[in-house]
Short mmCIF file of C-alpha atoms and ligand atoms in Angstrom, two decimals:
data_model
loop_
_atom_site.label_atom_id
_atom_site.label_comp_id
_atom_site.label_asym_id
_atom_site.label_seq_id
_atom_site.Cartn_x
_atom_site.Cartn_y
_atom_site.Cartn_z
CA UNK A 1 -43.94 15.85 26.53
CA UNK A 2 -47.48 14.80 25.84
CA UNK A 3 -49.24 15.12 29.17
CA UNK A 4 -51.58 18.03 29.80
CA UNK A 5 -50.69 20.86 32.12
CA UNK A 6 -52.91 19.70 35.00
CA UNK A 7 -51.33 16.25 34.92
CA UNK A 8 -47.86 17.75 34.88
CA UNK A 9 -48.73 20.01 37.82
CA UNK A 10 -49.67 16.95 39.89
CA UNK A 11 -47.14 14.37 38.74
CA UNK A 12 -44.09 15.99 37.12
CA UNK A 13 -40.89 15.71 39.08
CA UNK A 14 -42.29 13.76 42.02
CA UNK A 15 -39.75 11.53 43.70
CA UNK A 16 -40.40 7.79 43.71
CA UNK A 17 -40.38 7.51 47.48
CA UNK A 18 -39.30 4.23 49.07
CA UNK A 19 -42.05 4.53 51.71
CA UNK A 20 -44.84 5.05 49.19
CA UNK A 21 -45.47 8.76 49.73
CA UNK A 22 -47.41 9.94 46.66
CA UNK A 23 -45.44 13.19 46.69
CA UNK A 24 -41.85 14.16 47.43
CA UNK A 25 -41.20 14.47 51.17
CA UNK A 26 -39.33 17.40 52.71
CA UNK A 27 -35.64 16.65 53.06
CA UNK A 28 -34.82 19.11 55.81
CA UNK A 29 -31.21 18.30 55.30
CA UNK A 30 -28.23 20.52 54.61
CA UNK A 31 -25.69 17.83 53.69
CA UNK A 32 -25.73 14.26 52.36
CA UNK A 33 -23.34 11.44 53.07
CA UNK A 34 -21.61 9.19 50.54
CA UNK A 35 -20.48 5.59 50.82
CA UNK A 36 -17.10 6.36 49.24
CA UNK A 37 -14.94 9.21 47.99
CA UNK A 38 -15.36 7.91 44.43
CA UNK A 39 -19.13 8.30 44.78
CA UNK A 40 -18.77 11.77 46.28
CA UNK A 41 -16.54 12.87 43.40
CA UNK A 42 -19.02 11.54 40.84
CA UNK A 43 -21.60 13.99 42.19
CA UNK A 44 -19.17 16.87 42.82
CA UNK A 45 -17.80 16.58 39.28
CA UNK A 46 -21.27 16.26 37.79
CA UNK A 47 -20.84 12.75 36.37
CA UNK A 48 -23.84 11.46 38.32
CA UNK A 49 -26.92 13.23 39.63
CA UNK A 50 -27.20 13.18 43.38
CA UNK A 51 -27.65 15.12 46.57
CA UNK A 52 -24.71 16.91 48.12
CA UNK A 53 -25.40 20.25 49.81
CA UNK A 54 -28.67 22.16 50.00
CA UNK A 55 -27.37 25.64 49.10
CA UNK A 56 -26.18 24.13 45.79
CA UNK A 57 -29.77 23.02 45.12
CA UNK A 58 -28.52 19.43 45.33
CA UNK A 59 -31.29 18.31 47.68
CA UNK A 60 -34.03 15.83 46.63
CA UNK A 61 -36.92 18.16 47.56
CA UNK A 62 -35.46 21.07 45.60
CA UNK A 63 -34.48 18.91 42.60
CA UNK A 64 -37.99 17.43 42.55
CA UNK A 65 -39.57 20.91 42.57
CA UNK A 66 -37.25 22.02 39.77
CA UNK A 67 -38.36 19.14 37.53
CA UNK A 68 -41.96 20.22 38.15
CA UNK A 69 -41.16 23.90 37.45
CA UNK A 70 -39.42 22.97 34.18
CA UNK A 71 -42.40 20.85 33.13
CA UNK A 72 -44.81 23.76 33.80
CA UNK A 73 -43.14 25.95 31.19
CA UNK A 74 -42.09 23.14 28.83
CA UNK A 75 -38.46 23.96 29.62
CA UNK A 76 -35.42 21.69 29.65
CA UNK A 77 -34.38 22.94 33.07
CA UNK A 78 -35.40 25.16 35.98
CA UNK A 79 -33.67 26.60 39.04
CA UNK A 80 -35.62 27.50 42.15
CA UNK A 81 -34.67 30.57 44.20
CA UNK A 82 -35.52 32.08 47.57
CA UNK A 83 -37.49 34.89 45.83
CA UNK A 84 -38.51 36.18 42.43
CA UNK A 85 -35.93 38.97 42.72
CA UNK A 86 -33.20 36.40 43.41
CA UNK A 87 -34.14 34.61 40.17
CA UNK A 88 -34.03 37.88 38.23
CA UNK A 89 -30.73 38.96 39.80
CA UNK A 90 -29.08 35.65 38.89
CA UNK A 91 -30.46 35.91 35.34
CA UNK A 92 -29.21 39.49 34.89
CA UNK A 93 -25.75 38.79 36.34
CA UNK A 94 -25.36 35.79 34.04
CA UNK A 95 -26.93 36.90 30.77
CA UNK A 96 -27.43 40.65 31.14
CA UNK A 97 -23.85 41.85 31.42
CA UNK A 98 -23.73 43.34 27.91
CA UNK A 99 -26.76 45.45 28.80
CA UNK A 100 -30.43 44.89 29.56
CA UNK A 101 -33.38 46.42 27.76
CA UNK A 102 -36.48 46.41 29.95
CA UNK A 103 -39.73 46.85 28.01
CA UNK A 104 -42.81 48.48 29.44
CA UNK A 105 -43.73 48.63 33.09
CA UNK A 106 -41.98 46.11 35.28
CA UNK A 107 -42.08 45.14 38.92
CA UNK A 108 -40.63 47.90 41.14
CA UNK A 109 -37.73 45.77 42.36
CA UNK A 110 -36.82 44.91 38.76
CA UNK A 111 -36.83 48.57 37.77
CA UNK A 112 -34.65 49.52 40.73
CA UNK A 113 -32.19 46.68 40.15
CA UNK A 114 -31.74 47.52 36.45
CA UNK A 115 -31.77 51.30 36.81
CA UNK A 116 -29.88 51.90 40.07
CA UNK A 117 -27.93 48.84 41.18
CA UNK A 118 -26.64 46.90 38.16
CA UNK A 119 -25.14 50.12 36.69
CA UNK A 120 -22.90 50.25 39.81
CA UNK A 121 -21.38 47.03 38.47
CA UNK A 122 -21.02 48.52 35.00
CA UNK A 123 -24.10 46.77 33.59
CA UNK A 124 -26.06 49.19 31.42
CA UNK A 125 -29.84 49.27 31.71
CA UNK A 126 -32.27 50.71 29.16
CA UNK A 127 -36.00 51.27 29.40
CA UNK A 128 -38.51 51.45 26.56
CA UNK A 129 -42.24 51.87 26.90
CA UNK A 130 -44.54 49.98 24.55
CA UNK A 131 -44.91 53.16 22.48
CA UNK A 132 -41.12 53.31 21.99
CA UNK A 133 -40.60 49.77 20.67
CA UNK A 134 -39.18 51.07 17.38
CA UNK A 135 -36.02 52.03 19.34
CA UNK A 136 -35.39 48.41 20.32
CA UNK A 137 -33.45 47.54 17.16
CA UNK A 138 -31.10 50.44 17.76
CA UNK A 139 -30.38 49.50 21.40
CA UNK A 140 -29.78 45.91 20.40
CA UNK A 141 -27.44 46.88 17.59
CA UNK A 142 -25.46 48.90 20.16
CA UNK A 143 -24.82 45.63 22.01
CA UNK A 144 -27.48 45.07 24.69
CA UNK A 145 -27.69 41.30 25.08
CA UNK A 146 -30.88 40.73 27.05
CA UNK A 147 -34.44 41.92 26.53
CA UNK A 148 -36.68 41.61 29.57
CA UNK A 149 -40.43 42.14 29.72
CA UNK A 150 -43.61 41.38 31.63
CA UNK A 151 -46.88 40.73 29.84
CA UNK A 152 -49.51 41.59 30.94
CA UNK A 153 -47.79 44.47 32.73
CA UNK A 154 -48.49 46.03 36.10
CA UNK A 155 -50.81 47.92 36.55
CA UNK A 156 -52.06 48.78 33.04
CA UNK A 157 -52.14 45.14 31.79
CA UNK A 158 -50.35 46.14 28.58
CA UNK A 159 -49.77 43.17 26.29
CA UNK A 160 -46.42 42.69 24.53
CA UNK A 161 -46.06 40.41 21.50
CA UNK A 162 -43.62 37.77 22.79
CA UNK A 163 -43.17 36.10 19.39
CA UNK A 164 -42.42 39.34 17.54
CA UNK A 165 -40.03 40.65 20.23
CA UNK A 166 -38.21 37.29 20.40
CA UNK A 167 -37.60 37.58 16.65
CA UNK A 168 -36.21 41.11 17.07
CA UNK A 169 -33.93 40.02 19.92
CA UNK A 170 -32.69 36.94 18.09
CA UNK A 171 -31.91 38.94 14.94
CA UNK A 172 -29.26 40.73 17.04
CA UNK A 173 -28.05 37.63 18.89
CA UNK A 174 -29.78 38.83 22.07
CA UNK A 175 -31.92 36.78 24.43
CA UNK A 176 -35.51 37.40 25.47
CA UNK A 177 -36.55 36.70 29.07
CA UNK A 178 -40.21 37.01 30.06
CA UNK A 179 -41.53 37.48 33.58
CA UNK A 180 -44.58 35.20 33.41
CA UNK A 181 -45.76 35.91 36.96
CA UNK A 182 -49.01 37.69 36.02
CA UNK A 183 -50.11 35.29 33.27
CA UNK A 184 -48.95 31.99 34.88
CA UNK A 185 -48.08 28.92 32.76
CA UNK A 186 -51.81 28.18 32.62
CA UNK A 187 -52.51 31.21 30.42
CA UNK A 188 -49.24 31.82 28.63
CA UNK A 189 -46.18 29.80 27.59
CA UNK A 190 -43.43 32.27 26.63
CA UNK A 191 -40.96 29.54 25.62
CA UNK A 192 -43.41 28.12 23.09
CA UNK A 193 -43.78 31.65 21.70
CA UNK A 194 -40.03 32.04 21.20
CA UNK A 195 -38.69 33.45 24.48
CA UNK A 196 -35.41 32.03 25.78
CA UNK A 197 -36.01 32.19 29.54
CA UNK A 198 -38.98 32.58 31.86
CA UNK A 199 -38.84 33.99 35.37
CA UNK A 200 -41.53 33.70 38.01
CA UNK A 201 -42.15 35.24 41.33
CA UNK A 202 -43.53 31.99 42.77
CA UNK A 203 -44.61 34.14 45.70
CA UNK A 204 -47.68 34.98 43.60
CA UNK A 205 -49.84 32.48 41.63
CA UNK A 206 -47.52 29.45 41.79
CA UNK A 207 -47.45 29.66 45.59
CA UNK A 208 -51.00 30.94 45.42
CA UNK A 209 -51.75 31.26 49.15
CA UNK A 210 -49.74 34.32 50.21
CA UNK A 211 -47.72 32.10 52.51
CA UNK A 212 -44.36 31.63 50.81
CA UNK A 213 -41.63 33.64 49.06
CA UNK A 214 -39.83 31.97 46.15
CA UNK A 215 -38.71 32.43 42.57
CA UNK A 216 -37.89 30.36 39.50
CA UNK A 217 -35.96 30.58 36.27
CA UNK A 218 -36.77 28.22 33.41
CA UNK A 219 -35.10 27.69 30.03
CA UNK A 220 -32.72 25.60 27.97
CA UNK A 221 -30.03 23.69 29.88
CA UNK A 222 -27.32 25.56 28.03
CA UNK A 223 -28.67 28.93 29.24
CA UNK A 224 -29.37 27.80 32.78
CA UNK A 225 -26.05 26.03 33.40
CA UNK A 226 -24.00 29.22 33.94
CA UNK A 227 -26.72 30.65 36.24
CA UNK A 228 -26.13 27.80 38.69
CA UNK A 229 -22.85 29.16 40.09
CA UNK A 230 -24.33 32.60 40.64
CA UNK A 231 -27.18 31.14 42.66
CA UNK A 232 -24.80 28.84 44.54
CA UNK A 233 -22.38 31.59 45.56
CA UNK A 234 -24.86 34.38 46.08
CA UNK A 235 -26.57 31.80 48.27
CA UNK A 236 -30.08 32.45 46.94
CA UNK A 237 -31.32 28.86 46.68
CA UNK A 238 -34.84 28.03 47.84
CA UNK A 239 -35.13 26.31 51.25
CA UNK A 240 -36.37 22.68 51.23
CA UNK A 241 -39.41 23.50 53.38
CA UNK A 242 -40.44 26.26 50.99
CA UNK A 243 -39.75 24.01 47.99
CA UNK A 244 -42.14 21.39 49.38
CA UNK A 245 -44.79 24.02 50.12
CA UNK A 246 -44.45 25.42 46.61
CA UNK A 247 -44.72 21.97 45.01
CA UNK A 248 -47.84 21.39 47.12
CA UNK A 249 -49.34 24.61 45.74
CA UNK A 250 -48.43 23.95 42.11
CA UNK A 251 -50.48 20.74 42.18
CA UNK A 252 -53.62 22.91 42.35
CA UNK A 253 -52.40 25.76 40.12
CA UNK A 254 -54.68 25.09 37.10
CA UNK A 255 -57.91 24.80 39.10
CA UNK A 256 -57.11 28.01 40.94
CA UNK A 257 -56.15 29.97 37.84
CA UNK A 258 -59.12 28.73 35.76
CA UNK A 259 -61.38 30.05 38.49
CA UNK A 260 -59.45 33.31 38.87
CA UNK A 261 -59.64 33.85 35.08
CA UNK A 262 -63.40 33.41 35.13
CA UNK A 263 -64.00 35.57 38.23
CA UNK A 264 -61.72 38.37 36.98
CA UNK A 265 -63.67 38.38 33.70
CA UNK A 266 -66.98 38.60 35.59
CA UNK A 267 -65.73 41.41 37.87
CA UNK A 268 -64.28 43.30 34.89
CA UNK A 269 -67.58 43.08 33.00
CA UNK A 270 -69.55 44.26 36.05
CA UNK A 271 -67.19 47.20 36.55
CA UNK A 272 -67.48 48.24 32.87
CA UNK A 273 -71.19 48.81 33.51
CA UNK A 274 -70.67 50.71 36.79
CA UNK A 275 -71.45 54.46 36.52
CA UNK A 276 -68.69 55.39 39.03
CA UNK A 277 -65.98 53.62 36.99
CA UNK A 278 -64.28 55.52 34.18
CA UNK A 279 -62.21 52.72 32.73
CA UNK A 280 -61.55 49.02 33.25
CA UNK A 281 -58.25 47.55 32.13
CA UNK A 282 -58.43 43.79 31.59
CA UNK A 283 -57.18 41.83 28.56
CA UNK A 284 -60.41 39.84 28.44
CA UNK A 285 -62.56 42.88 27.59
CA UNK A 286 -63.27 43.07 23.83
CA UNK A 287 -62.45 46.81 23.61
CA UNK A 288 -59.20 46.57 25.61
CA UNK A 289 -56.32 47.67 23.33
CA UNK A 290 -54.36 44.43 23.82
CA UNK A 291 -57.37 42.12 23.58
CA UNK A 292 -56.74 40.65 20.12
CA UNK A 293 -53.08 39.96 20.89
CA UNK A 294 -53.92 38.53 24.31
CA UNK A 295 -56.49 36.27 22.70
CA UNK A 296 -53.83 34.89 20.37
CA UNK A 297 -51.00 34.81 22.89
CA UNK A 298 -52.73 33.82 26.13
CA UNK A 299 -55.92 32.00 25.23
CA UNK A 300 -54.94 30.32 21.99
CA UNK A 301 -51.13 30.30 21.78
CA UNK A 302 -49.08 27.63 20.04
CA UNK A 303 -48.75 25.15 22.86
CA UNK A 304 -46.63 22.63 20.98
CA UNK A 305 -44.26 22.16 23.92
CA UNK A 306 -46.84 22.46 26.63
CA UNK A 307 -50.24 21.33 25.42
CA UNK A 308 -53.21 21.91 27.65
CA UNK A 309 -55.32 18.82 28.09
CA UNK A 310 -57.63 18.78 25.09
CA UNK A 311 -61.18 18.24 26.33
CA UNK A 312 -63.81 16.96 23.92
CA UNK A 313 -64.72 19.75 21.56
CA UNK A 314 -61.29 21.19 21.00
CA UNK A 315 -58.09 22.25 22.66
CA UNK A 316 -59.52 25.24 24.44
CA UNK A 317 -63.14 24.23 24.84
CA UNK A 318 -64.71 24.44 28.25
CA UNK A 319 -64.41 21.44 30.55
CA UNK A 320 -67.61 22.34 32.30
CA UNK A 321 -69.46 25.54 32.89
CA UNK A 322 -68.19 28.50 30.92
CA UNK A 323 -64.92 29.74 32.29
CA UNK A 324 -63.93 26.50 33.93
CA UNK A 325 -61.03 24.49 32.62
CA UNK A 326 -59.88 27.16 30.20
CA UNK A 327 -56.81 29.21 29.61
CA UNK A 328 -57.81 32.83 29.89
CA UNK A 329 -56.74 36.40 30.44
CA UNK A 330 -55.56 36.10 34.03
CA UNK A 331 -56.83 37.14 37.42
CA UNK A 332 -55.54 40.73 37.43
CA UNK A 333 -57.51 43.82 36.49
CA UNK A 334 -57.29 47.56 37.05
CA UNK A 335 -60.25 49.88 37.51
CA UNK A 336 -60.13 53.65 37.24
CA UNK A 337 -62.55 55.42 39.54
CA UNK A 338 -64.51 58.32 38.10
CA UNK A 339 -62.84 60.91 40.33
CA UNK A 340 -59.55 61.88 41.93
CA UNK A 341 -56.76 59.92 43.56
CA UNK A 342 -58.35 60.69 46.95
CA UNK A 343 -61.65 59.24 45.74
CA UNK A 344 -59.85 56.05 44.72
CA UNK A 345 -58.11 55.92 48.12
CA UNK A 346 -61.54 56.15 49.82
CA UNK A 347 -62.81 53.25 47.69
CA UNK A 348 -59.74 51.15 48.54
CA UNK A 349 -60.19 51.92 52.25
CA UNK A 350 -63.89 51.01 52.17
CA UNK A 351 -63.43 47.59 50.56
CA UNK A 352 -64.03 44.76 53.02
CA UNK A 353 -63.39 41.49 51.16
CA UNK A 354 -60.54 42.94 49.10
CA UNK A 355 -57.61 43.39 51.48
CA UNK A 356 -55.50 46.51 51.02
CA UNK A 357 -52.13 44.82 50.53
CA UNK A 358 -49.35 44.59 47.95
CA UNK A 359 -48.69 41.27 46.21
CA UNK A 360 -51.11 39.23 44.12
CA UNK A 361 -52.09 35.76 43.00
CA UNK A 362 -53.32 34.38 46.31
CA UNK A 363 -56.65 32.80 47.22
CA UNK A 364 -57.75 36.06 48.87
CA UNK A 365 -58.56 39.10 46.73
CA UNK A 366 -56.28 42.10 47.18
CA UNK A 367 -56.42 45.75 46.17
CA UNK A 368 -53.61 48.27 45.71
CA UNK A 369 -53.61 51.85 44.51
CA UNK A 370 -50.55 52.11 42.22
CA UNK A 371 -49.87 55.78 43.07
CA UNK A 372 -49.68 54.99 46.79
CA UNK A 373 -47.95 51.62 46.49
CA UNK A 374 -46.13 50.06 43.54
CA UNK A 375 -45.60 53.35 41.69
CA UNK A 376 -45.47 55.67 44.72
CA UNK A 377 -41.78 56.40 44.16
CA UNK A 378 -42.32 57.76 40.63
CA UNK A 379 -42.87 61.45 39.93
CA UNK A 380 -46.49 62.24 38.94
CA UNK A 381 -45.32 63.18 35.40
CA UNK A 382 -43.58 59.82 35.05
CA UNK A 383 -46.72 57.99 36.20
CA UNK A 384 -48.70 59.93 33.62
CA UNK A 385 -46.17 59.07 30.89
CA UNK A 386 -46.70 55.42 31.77
CA UNK A 387 -50.47 55.78 31.55
CA UNK A 388 -50.95 55.32 35.30
CA UNK A 389 -53.56 57.61 36.81
CA UNK A 390 -53.95 58.31 40.53
CA UNK A 391 -57.57 57.12 40.32
CA UNK A 392 -56.51 53.58 39.40
CA UNK A 393 -56.98 50.60 41.69
CA UNK A 394 -55.34 47.29 40.85
CA UNK A 395 -57.30 44.20 41.83
CA UNK A 396 -55.89 40.71 42.30
CA UNK A 397 -58.84 38.36 42.13
CA UNK A 398 -58.85 35.47 44.59
CA UNK A 399 -61.09 32.45 44.95
CA UNK A 400 -64.11 34.12 46.58
CA UNK A 401 -67.47 34.08 44.80
CA UNK A 402 -67.64 36.61 41.98
CA UNK A 403 -70.99 37.94 43.25
CA UNK A 404 -69.50 38.73 46.67
CA UNK A 405 -66.51 40.53 45.16
CA UNK A 406 -68.78 42.59 42.90
CA UNK A 407 -71.05 43.42 45.86
CA UNK A 408 -68.00 44.55 47.86
CA UNK A 409 -66.88 46.84 45.02
CA UNK A 410 -70.41 48.18 44.63
CA UNK A 411 -70.71 49.10 48.34
CA UNK A 412 -67.27 50.72 48.33
CA UNK A 413 -68.13 52.76 45.22
CA UNK A 414 -71.44 54.03 46.63
C1 PLP B 1 -43.62 40.17 43.05
C2 PLP B 1 -43.04 40.20 41.71
C3 PLP B 1 -41.66 40.06 41.51
C4 PLP B 1 -40.69 39.89 42.67
O1 PLP B 1 -40.91 38.69 43.33
P1 PLP B 1 -40.52 38.40 44.87
O2 PLP B 1 -40.89 36.96 45.01
O3 PLP B 1 -41.28 39.34 45.73
O4 PLP B 1 -39.04 38.62 44.95
C5 PLP B 1 -41.19 40.07 40.22
N1 PLP B 1 -42.01 40.22 39.17
C6 PLP B 1 -43.34 40.38 39.33
C7 PLP B 1 -44.21 40.55 38.14
C8 PLP B 1 -43.89 40.37 40.60
O5 PLP B 1 -45.21 40.55 40.74
#
């Protein structure tokens, strides 16, 4: 694969349509007819590719999206799901049955699935914070077969070393799966760094407009093949209409994320200087604990499988003004208000451009207070152990002008 990421986002996987449509049309079709039983059996038995039944994913719109999703992460294959959680559930049921080790903070649904629901099926779940990584070897030698992590994490933006953890997992014959939702394929390519599978909540940056719910799993064909039956029989395939909407959104993913990287950096730097802000967590800030690793892993990773288009002046040089056309540190940041949890709530409630809403990655900026939303269910001591203070606000930076977002934060902090 030699084409740059932006080119792949536009062209990869598109169906060569008989009517000349430049992109794959929506096949709002549940079943497909065959000219003979022999032809039907060729598809049913997997001898020939073809469309058959939409819940199987054997629908031209879904198959087209999956070729694009695979190309985004430099993967051999991808399956598209009706949500990010559906992708994770299918991954865990297929490859997590010997036990799952979840590193660091993860999405609330992921934590609940691994800690409360999969154990009902006899699937053990283990949790290690970044500070407890030395225990990973031991858990893996006891037989856990799947390591799962997010990087950057929610809401503290902790950075995990994908390459180093992949080596640890592989030394025990375990797999590493990375939830790449926060970073996006624009800023981070886990497979190129040694991970075995990537999951996405496409509901976030890949969809990018807060108007669809979808998920994806990418990886080697050999690893994805056994996942197919779980998706098929749990019935968690993406719908064709959503698949087409998601493919539409992916075509503009790099331009959106380049801009979100740059705006998040600008907002983070403005908040660092604000007297009412105690702390700003963003991987792009030079004194952020994970900055050096993020610089290596997100901004300048080995992109052998998924090269970014190399503009004149080097692989990661700017295409235009600073911050445009560059991989970066992502559009998420967390600010800690100089005050109490109630003070932070007041700031969240006073924001006008930032909408108070869960989710992230859309064109509109959003704010959440972890202690009243994503981490509300945790005991205060457990939040503290995870480094989450009540005065934190998590910001998802959209496509508004940086100056307007900073002005909105300034008025809310007054
Ligand atoms: C939202 C999210 C999920 C779950 O995705 P859904 O599409 O809502 O099912 C998983 N991981 C991360 C990091 C998320 O932000």
